[in-house]
Amino acid sequence: MSLLPPKIARMIRPRYPLLDNGDRMKAAEFEARYSAMPHVRRADLLNGVVYLSSPVRQESHAAPHGIAVTWLGNYCMLTPGVNFGDNGTIRLDDDNQPQSDVCLRIPAAAGGQSTISDDDYVTGAPELVCEVAASSRSFDLGVKKDVYARFGVREYVVWQVEENGIDWFVLRNGQYVSVDPDPDDLFRSAVFPGLWLDWKALLTGDLAGVFAALQQGCAAPEHQAFVQRLAQSHP
């Protein structure tokens, strides 16, 4: 029983019930209830079901997440015109609003498949999503992967921290196909020219090695052509 007077208790009562794992709802309710919980940093709505994440550990998630952000952020710096985001909610439809670890987008004006809404949300599928999977491995490689494929995320990169591996999926005929690194042990994006990944350097935390491979990719002629195409898309 509350010790506060009923009038005061009513005034401070949350306007919306708190989100909980397994709740079922539509996007509008999800956004309202998520916004009313500023202490919650990560929530996904997938197939109309709410998924809340556990507190984030350092070595199994926060540190790898920072490396992934650095990799894609440096690509964005070397590729004027592309857009990336960290931990942003993505509006796909009324039942699906995943929150990606990192996403990389081609602007709609340059032929990309997502836009930024008037209230500042990514709307539609980014071209590439990267997730760091530790305790969330079954989630990232299960329901979340299925949703990303269904809505057309063209490349999906999953860093399996506990398994010490990288899964790189490319969307083909509506299904994700796992691709292997090239003979020189580099992954090369099929969507973003010059986005190369030295996966061994990534897994060992060798940021210099990760950046060296990225610089090599961004010096390739196909990357320069991509940058020119992005520049021409701006009025």
PDB file of C-alpha atoms in Angstrom:
ATOM      1  CA  MET A   1       0.000   0.000   0.000  1.00  0.00           C
ATOM      2  CA  SER A   2       1.291   3.467  -0.901  1.00  0.00           C
ATOM      3  CA  LEU A   3       2.076   5.818   1.969  1.00  0.00           C
ATOM      4  CA  LEU A   4       1.412   8.833  -0.266  1.00  0.00           C
ATOM      5  CA  PRO A   5      -1.951  10.617  -0.355  1.00  0.00           C
ATOM      6  CA  PRO A   6      -4.079   9.209  -3.217  1.00  0.00           C
ATOM      7  CA  LYS A   7      -4.025  12.513  -5.113  1.00  0.00           C
ATOM      8  CA  ILE A   8      -0.200  12.644  -5.078  1.00  0.00           C
ATOM      9  CA  ALA A   9       0.087   8.949  -5.952  1.00  0.00           C
ATOM     10  CA  ARG A  10      -2.108   9.503  -9.009  1.00  0.00           C
ATOM     11  CA  MET A  11       0.040  12.450 -10.098  1.00  0.00           C
ATOM     12  CA  ILE A  12       3.306  10.483 -10.086  1.00  0.00           C
ATOM     13  CA  ARG A  13       1.878   7.211 -11.416  1.00  0.00           C
ATOM     14  CA  PRO A  14       3.502   6.329 -14.795  1.00  0.00           C
ATOM     15  CA  ARG A  15       1.332   7.331 -17.720  1.00  0.00           C
ATOM     16  CA  TYR A  16       2.178   4.074 -19.485  1.00  0.00           C
ATOM     17  CA  PRO A  17       2.781   0.590 -18.045  1.00  0.00           C
ATOM     18  CA  LEU A  18       6.408  -0.512 -18.132  1.00  0.00           C
ATOM     19  CA  LEU A  19       7.616  -2.650 -21.006  1.00  0.00           C
ATOM     20  CA  ASP A  20       8.361  -6.280 -20.230  1.00  0.00           C
ATOM     21  CA  ASN A  21       9.755  -9.193 -22.202  1.00  0.00           C
ATOM     22  CA  GLY A  22       7.046 -10.945 -24.162  1.00  0.00           C
ATOM     23  CA  ASP A  23       4.589  -8.039 -24.211  1.00  0.00           C
ATOM     24  CA  ARG A  24       2.604  -7.887 -27.437  1.00  0.00           C
ATOM     25  CA  MET A  25       1.748  -4.546 -29.003  1.00  0.00           C
ATOM     26  CA  LYS A  26       1.864  -2.332 -32.056  1.00  0.00           C
ATOM     27  CA  ALA A  27       4.551   0.204 -32.894  1.00  0.00           C
ATOM     28  CA  ALA A  28       2.771   3.316 -31.580  1.00  0.00           C
ATOM     29  CA  GLU A  29       2.271   1.813 -28.125  1.00  0.00           C
ATOM     30  CA  PHE A  30       5.822   0.433 -28.133  1.00  0.00           C
ATOM     31  CA  GLU A  31       7.319   3.851 -28.862  1.00  0.00           C
ATOM     32  CA  ALA A  32       5.222   5.562 -26.191  1.00  0.00           C
ATOM     33  CA  ARG A  33       6.055   3.029 -23.494  1.00  0.00           C
ATOM     34  CA  TYR A  34       9.733   2.872 -24.459  1.00  0.00           C
ATOM     35  CA  SER A  35       9.982   6.683 -24.299  1.00  0.00           C
ATOM     36  CA  ALA A  36       8.454   6.590 -20.812  1.00  0.00           C
ATOM     37  CA  MET A  37      11.335   4.351 -19.607  1.00  0.00           C
ATOM     38  CA  PRO A  38      14.479   6.512 -19.981  1.00  0.00           C
ATOM     39  CA  HIS A  39      16.462   4.054 -17.845  1.00  0.00           C
ATOM     40  CA  VAL A  40      16.033   1.350 -20.522  1.00  0.00           C
ATOM     41  CA  ARG A  41      18.718   1.563 -23.202  1.00  0.00           C
ATOM     42  CA  ARG A  42      17.774  -1.343 -25.459  1.00  0.00           C
ATOM     43  CA  ALA A  43      14.399  -2.711 -26.585  1.00  0.00           C
ATOM     44  CA  ASP A  44      13.261  -4.388 -29.793  1.00  0.00           C
ATOM     45  CA  LEU A  45       9.789  -4.973 -31.213  1.00  0.00           C
ATOM     46  CA  LEU A  46       9.883  -8.014 -33.491  1.00  0.00           C
ATOM     47  CA  ASN A  47       6.787  -9.647 -34.935  1.00  0.00           C
ATOM     48  CA  GLY A  48       4.744  -7.648 -32.424  1.00  0.00           C
ATOM     49  CA  VAL A  49       6.664  -8.999 -29.399  1.00  0.00           C
ATOM     50  CA  VAL A  50       8.848  -6.922 -27.031  1.00  0.00           C
ATOM     51  CA  TYR A  51      12.412  -8.059 -26.297  1.00  0.00           C
ATOM     52  CA  LEU A  52      14.407  -6.305 -23.567  1.00  0.00           C
ATOM     53  CA  SER A  53      18.181  -6.722 -23.287  1.00  0.00           C
ATOM     54  CA  SER A  54      20.200  -7.514 -20.185  1.00  0.00           C
ATOM     55  CA  PRO A  55      22.695  -5.000 -18.753  1.00  0.00           C
ATOM     56  CA  VAL A  56      25.705  -4.671 -21.055  1.00  0.00           C
ATOM     57  CA  ARG A  57      28.995  -6.297 -20.018  1.00  0.00           C
ATOM     58  CA  GLN A  58      32.336  -4.790 -21.012  1.00  0.00           C
ATOM     59  CA  GLU A  59      34.484  -7.460 -22.683  1.00  0.00           C
ATOM     60  CA  SER A  60      31.639  -9.527 -24.110  1.00  0.00           C
ATOM     61  CA  HIS A  61      29.719  -6.632 -25.645  1.00  0.00           C
ATOM     62  CA  ALA A  62      30.734  -3.033 -24.941  1.00  0.00           C
ATOM     63  CA  ALA A  63      34.334  -3.380 -26.167  1.00  0.00           C
ATOM     64  CA  PRO A  64      33.471  -5.339 -29.363  1.00  0.00           C
ATOM     65  CA  HIS A  65      30.607  -2.920 -29.985  1.00  0.00           C
ATOM     66  CA  GLY A  66      33.045  -0.015 -29.811  1.00  0.00           C
ATOM     67  CA  ILE A  67      35.343  -1.676 -32.349  1.00  0.00           C
ATOM     68  CA  ALA A  68      32.426  -2.326 -34.733  1.00  0.00           C
ATOM     69  CA  VAL A  69      31.339   1.302 -34.425  1.00  0.00           C
ATOM     70  CA  THR A  70      34.908   2.443 -35.110  1.00  0.00           C
ATOM     71  CA  TRP A  71      35.149   0.246 -38.228  1.00  0.00           C
ATOM     72  CA  LEU A  72      31.883   1.470 -39.758  1.00  0.00           C
ATOM     73  CA  GLY A  73      32.372   5.031 -38.540  1.00  0.00           C
ATOM     74  CA  ASN A  74      35.733   5.241 -40.293  1.00  0.00           C
ATOM     75  CA  TYR A  75      34.148   3.894 -43.475  1.00  0.00           C
ATOM     76  CA  CYS A  76      31.544   6.625 -43.187  1.00  0.00           C
ATOM     77  CA  MET A  77      34.326   9.219 -42.765  1.00  0.00           C
ATOM     78  CA  LEU A  78      36.104   7.922 -45.886  1.00  0.00           C
ATOM     79  CA  THR A  79      32.858   7.705 -47.871  1.00  0.00           C
ATOM     80  CA  PRO A  80      31.066  11.079 -47.817  1.00  0.00           C
ATOM     81  CA  GLY A  81      27.366  10.627 -48.404  1.00  0.00           C
ATOM     82  CA  VAL A  82      26.743   7.372 -46.515  1.00  0.00           C
ATOM     83  CA  ASN A  83      25.131   7.442 -43.099  1.00  0.00           C
ATOM     84  CA  PHE A  84      25.655   5.219 -40.086  1.00  0.00           C
ATOM     85  CA  GLY A  85      23.991   4.955 -36.708  1.00  0.00           C
ATOM     86  CA  ASP A  86      24.736   3.420 -33.308  1.00  0.00           C
ATOM     87  CA  ASN A  87      21.949   1.755 -31.295  1.00  0.00           C
ATOM     88  CA  GLY A  88      19.151   3.359 -33.301  1.00  0.00           C
ATOM     89  CA  THR A  89      15.574   2.126 -33.571  1.00  0.00           C
ATOM     90  CA  ILE A  90      14.522   1.146 -37.105  1.00  0.00           C
ATOM     91  CA  ARG A  91      10.884   1.455 -38.133  1.00  0.00           C
ATOM     92  CA  LEU A  92      10.035  -1.432 -40.448  1.00  0.00           C
ATOM     93  CA  ASP A  93       6.287  -1.792 -39.968  1.00  0.00           C
ATOM     94  CA  ASP A  94       3.632  -1.731 -37.261  1.00  0.00           C
ATOM     95  CA  ASP A  95       4.935  -4.954 -35.701  1.00  0.00           C
ATOM     96  CA  ASN A  96       8.682  -4.560 -36.150  1.00  0.00           C
ATOM     97  CA  GLN A  97      11.010  -1.931 -34.701  1.00  0.00           C
ATOM     98  CA  PRO A  98      14.410  -3.526 -34.108  1.00  0.00           C
ATOM     99  CA  GLN A  99      17.220  -1.611 -32.431  1.00  0.00           C
ATOM    100  CA  SER A 100      20.467  -2.401 -34.222  1.00  0.00           C
ATOM    101  CA  ASP A 101      23.952  -2.235 -32.710  1.00  0.00           C
ATOM    102  CA  VAL A 102      25.211  -0.432 -35.821  1.00  0.00           C
ATOM    103  CA  CYS A 103      23.651   0.220 -39.217  1.00  0.00           C
ATOM    104  CA  LEU A 104      24.987   1.654 -42.461  1.00  0.00           C
ATOM    105  CA  ARG A 105      22.700   3.396 -44.946  1.00  0.00           C
ATOM    106  CA  ILE A 106      22.752   4.739 -48.475  1.00  0.00           C
ATOM    107  CA  PRO A 107      20.603   7.905 -48.598  1.00  0.00           C
ATOM    108  CA  ALA A 108      17.343   7.579 -50.498  1.00  0.00           C
ATOM    109  CA  ALA A 109      18.477  10.307 -52.920  1.00  0.00           C
ATOM    110  CA  ALA A 110      21.355   8.036 -53.943  1.00  0.00           C
ATOM    111  CA  GLY A 111      19.153   4.971 -54.373  1.00  0.00           C
ATOM    112  CA  GLY A 112      19.005   3.800 -50.762  1.00  0.00           C
ATOM    113  CA  GLN A 113      16.003   1.979 -49.385  1.00  0.00           C
ATOM    114  CA  SER A 114      15.459   3.841 -46.090  1.00  0.00           C
ATOM    115  CA  THR A 115      14.629   7.404 -45.074  1.00  0.00           C
ATOM    116  CA  ILE A 116      14.699   9.537 -41.917  1.00  0.00           C
ATOM    117  CA  SER A 117      11.219  10.359 -40.629  1.00  0.00           C
ATOM    118  CA  ASP A 118      10.098  13.815 -39.560  1.00  0.00           C
ATOM    119  CA  ASP A 119      10.497  12.707 -35.930  1.00  0.00           C
ATOM    120  CA  ASP A 120      14.038  11.429 -36.620  1.00  0.00           C
ATOM    121  CA  TYR A 121      13.729   7.646 -36.944  1.00  0.00           C
ATOM    122  CA  VAL A 122      15.245   5.426 -39.627  1.00  0.00           C
ATOM    123  CA  THR A 123      12.251   4.203 -41.621  1.00  0.00           C
ATOM    124  CA  GLY A 124      12.736   1.220 -43.890  1.00  0.00           C
ATOM    125  CA  ALA A 125      15.577  -1.268 -44.059  1.00  0.00           C
ATOM    126  CA  PRO A 126      19.175  -0.019 -43.927  1.00  0.00           C
ATOM    127  CA  GLU A 127      21.495  -1.618 -46.451  1.00  0.00           C
ATOM    128  CA  LEU A 128      23.754  -3.142 -43.753  1.00  0.00           C
ATOM    129  CA  VAL A 129      23.275  -4.018 -40.089  1.00  0.00           C
ATOM    130  CA  CYS A 130      25.968  -5.226 -37.689  1.00  0.00           C
ATOM    131  CA  GLU A 131      25.115  -6.913 -34.388  1.00  0.00           C
ATOM    132  CA  VAL A 132      27.460  -7.959 -31.572  1.00  0.00           C
ATOM    133  CA  ALA A 133      26.168 -11.284 -30.247  1.00  0.00           C
ATOM    134  CA  ALA A 134      27.237 -12.587 -26.856  1.00  0.00           C
ATOM    135  CA  SER A 135      24.342 -13.578 -24.607  1.00  0.00           C
ATOM    136  CA  SER A 136      22.034 -12.516 -27.476  1.00  0.00           C
ATOM    137  CA  ARG A 137      23.426 -15.036 -30.005  1.00  0.00           C
ATOM    138  CA  SER A 138      20.236 -17.094 -30.422  1.00  0.00           C
ATOM    139  CA  PHE A 139      18.221 -13.865 -30.695  1.00  0.00           C
ATOM    140  CA  ASP A 140      20.509 -12.170 -33.242  1.00  0.00           C
ATOM    141  CA  LEU A 141      20.781 -15.328 -35.367  1.00  0.00           C
ATOM    142  CA  GLY A 142      17.129 -16.281 -34.893  1.00  0.00           C
ATOM    143  CA  VAL A 143      14.120 -13.966 -34.870  1.00  0.00           C
ATOM    144  CA  LYS A 144      16.125 -10.797 -35.521  1.00  0.00           C
ATOM    145  CA  LYS A 145      17.903 -12.314 -38.522  1.00  0.00           C
ATOM    146  CA  ASP A 146      14.572 -13.492 -39.940  1.00  0.00           C
ATOM    147  CA  VAL A 147      13.039 -10.029 -39.571  1.00  0.00           C
ATOM    148  CA  TYR A 148      16.032  -8.300 -41.188  1.00  0.00           C
ATOM    149  CA  ALA A 149      15.852 -10.697 -44.136  1.00  0.00           C
ATOM    150  CA  ARG A 150      12.094 -10.316 -44.549  1.00  0.00           C
ATOM    151  CA  PHE A 151      12.318  -6.537 -44.725  1.00  0.00           C
ATOM    152  CA  GLY A 152      15.300  -6.448 -47.066  1.00  0.00           C
ATOM    153  CA  VAL A 153      18.426  -5.583 -45.055  1.00  0.00           C
ATOM    154  CA  ARG A 154      20.884  -6.452 -47.805  1.00  0.00           C
ATOM    155  CA  GLU A 155      23.862  -7.417 -45.629  1.00  0.00           C
ATOM    156  CA  TYR A 156      23.889  -8.653 -42.053  1.00  0.00           C
ATOM    157  CA  VAL A 157      27.121  -8.968 -40.060  1.00  0.00           C
ATOM    158  CA  VAL A 158      27.081 -10.808 -36.727  1.00  0.00           C
ATOM    159  CA  TRP A 159      30.116 -10.815 -34.447  1.00  0.00           C
ATOM    160  CA  GLN A 160      29.812 -13.941 -32.292  1.00  0.00           C
ATOM    161  CA  VAL A 161      31.941 -12.937 -29.326  1.00  0.00           C
ATOM    162  CA  GLU A 162      31.898 -16.158 -27.319  1.00  0.00           C
ATOM    163  CA  GLU A 163      32.484 -18.286 -30.438  1.00  0.00           C
ATOM    164  CA  ASN A 164      35.163 -15.815 -31.638  1.00  0.00           C
ATOM    165  CA  GLY A 165      33.785 -15.680 -35.161  1.00  0.00           C
ATOM    166  CA  ILE A 166      32.187 -13.434 -37.779  1.00  0.00           C
ATOM    167  CA  ASP A 167      29.070 -14.361 -39.743  1.00  0.00           C
ATOM    168  CA  TRP A 168      28.518 -12.272 -42.871  1.00  0.00           C
ATOM    169  CA  PHE A 169      25.185 -12.776 -44.614  1.00  0.00           C
ATOM    170  CA  VAL A 170      24.126 -11.426 -48.017  1.00  0.00           C
ATOM    171  CA  LEU A 171      20.460 -11.294 -49.022  1.00  0.00           C
ATOM    172  CA  ARG A 172      19.745 -13.345 -52.132  1.00  0.00           C
ATOM    173  CA  ASN A 173      16.221 -14.078 -53.344  1.00  0.00           C
ATOM    174  CA  GLY A 174      14.794 -13.054 -49.989  1.00  0.00           C
ATOM    175  CA  GLN A 175      17.060 -15.349 -47.963  1.00  0.00           C
ATOM    176  CA  TYR A 176      20.366 -14.790 -46.201  1.00  0.00           C
ATOM    177  CA  VAL A 177      23.327 -16.665 -47.610  1.00  0.00           C
ATOM    178  CA  SER A 178      26.480 -16.928 -45.497  1.00  0.00           C
ATOM    179  CA  VAL A 179      29.588 -15.805 -47.374  1.00  0.00           C
ATOM    180  CA  ASP A 180      33.222 -16.608 -46.635  1.00  0.00           C
ATOM    181  CA  PRO A 181      36.134 -14.202 -46.620  1.00  0.00           C
ATOM    182  CA  ASP A 182      38.174 -13.967 -49.803  1.00  0.00           C
ATOM    183  CA  PRO A 183      41.435 -15.938 -50.136  1.00  0.00           C
ATOM    184  CA  ASP A 184      43.328 -13.016 -48.576  1.00  0.00           C
ATOM    185  CA  ASP A 185      41.162 -13.387 -45.430  1.00  0.00           C
ATOM    186  CA  LEU A 186      39.223 -10.186 -46.050  1.00  0.00           C
ATOM    187  CA  PHE A 187      35.462  -9.816 -46.137  1.00  0.00           C
ATOM    188  CA  ARG A 188      34.351  -7.417 -48.871  1.00  0.00           C
ATOM    189  CA  SER A 189      30.896  -5.857 -48.817  1.00  0.00           C
ATOM    190  CA  ALA A 190      28.663  -6.584 -51.787  1.00  0.00           C
ATOM    191  CA  VAL A 191      26.727  -3.345 -51.230  1.00  0.00           C
ATOM    192  CA  PHE A 192      29.288  -0.796 -50.021  1.00  0.00           C
ATOM    193  CA  PRO A 193      32.350  -0.641 -52.280  1.00  0.00           C
ATOM    194  CA  GLY A 194      35.555  -0.402 -50.269  1.00  0.00           C
ATOM    195  CA  LEU A 195      34.026  -1.725 -47.047  1.00  0.00           C
ATOM    196  CA  TRP A 196      36.627  -4.385 -46.333  1.00  0.00           C
ATOM    197  CA  LEU A 197      37.082  -6.237 -43.060  1.00  0.00           C
ATOM    198  CA  ASP A 198      40.192  -7.981 -41.785  1.00  0.00           C
ATOM    199  CA  TRP A 199      38.239 -10.334 -39.575  1.00  0.00           C
ATOM    200  CA  LYS A 200      41.289 -11.740 -37.800  1.00  0.00           C
ATOM    201  CA  ALA A 201      42.374  -8.238 -36.790  1.00  0.00           C
ATOM    202  CA  LEU A 202      38.829  -7.492 -35.634  1.00  0.00           C
ATOM    203  CA  LEU A 203      38.654 -10.572 -33.417  1.00  0.00           C
ATOM    204  CA  THR A 204      41.986  -9.804 -31.770  1.00  0.00           C
ATOM    205  CA  GLY A 205      41.174  -6.155 -31.153  1.00  0.00           C
ATOM    206  CA  ASP A 206      43.836  -4.985 -33.628  1.00  0.00           C
ATOM    207  CA  LEU A 207      42.269  -1.679 -34.621  1.00  0.00           C
ATOM    208  CA  ALA A 208      45.308  -0.687 -36.673  1.00  0.00           C
ATOM    209  CA  GLY A 209      44.907  -3.837 -38.770  1.00  0.00           C
ATOM    210  CA  VAL A 210      41.172  -3.240 -39.172  1.00  0.00           C
ATOM    211  CA  PHE A 211      41.794   0.333 -40.314  1.00  0.00           C
ATOM    212  CA  ALA A 212      44.623  -0.690 -42.681  1.00  0.00           C
ATOM    213  CA  ALA A 213      42.321  -3.086 -44.547  1.00  0.00           C
ATOM    214  CA  LEU A 214      39.611  -0.436 -44.664  1.00  0.00           C
ATOM    215  CA  GLN A 215      42.020   2.144 -46.084  1.00  0.00           C
ATOM    216  CA  GLN A 216      43.098  -0.361 -48.715  1.00  0.00           C
ATOM    217  CA  GLY A 217      39.491  -0.936 -49.721  1.00  0.00           C
ATOM    218  CA  CYS A 218      38.727   2.775 -49.855  1.00  0.00           C
ATOM    219  CA  ALA A 219      41.705   3.318 -52.165  1.00  0.00           C
ATOM    220  CA  ALA A 220      40.205   0.936 -54.742  1.00  0.00           C
ATOM    221  CA  PRO A 221      38.717   2.394 -57.955  1.00  0.00           C
ATOM    222  CA  GLU A 222      35.243   1.026 -57.207  1.00  0.00           C
ATOM    223  CA  HIS A 223      35.142   2.999 -53.967  1.00  0.00           C
ATOM    224  CA  GLN A 224      36.107   6.207 -55.719  1.00  0.00           C
ATOM    225  CA  ALA A 225      33.344   5.623 -58.273  1.00  0.00           C
ATOM    226  CA  PHE A 226      30.867   5.040 -55.432  1.00  0.00           C
ATOM    227  CA  VAL A 227      31.871   8.314 -53.732  1.00  0.00           C
ATOM    228  CA  GLN A 228      31.379  10.174 -57.019  1.00  0.00           C
ATOM    229  CA  ARG A 229      27.929   8.635 -57.465  1.00  0.00           C
ATOM    230  CA  LEU A 230      26.955   9.686 -53.945  1.00  0.00           C
ATOM    231  CA  ALA A 231      28.175  13.241 -54.611  1.00  0.00           C
ATOM    232  CA  GLN A 232      26.162  13.481 -57.827  1.00  0.00           C
ATOM    233  CA  SER A 233      22.989  12.475 -55.953  1.00  0.00           C
ATOM    234  CA  HIS A 234      23.069  15.743 -53.986  1.00  0.00           C
ATOM    235  CA  PRO A 235      21.419  18.703 -55.716  1.00  0.00           C
TER     236      PRO A 235
END
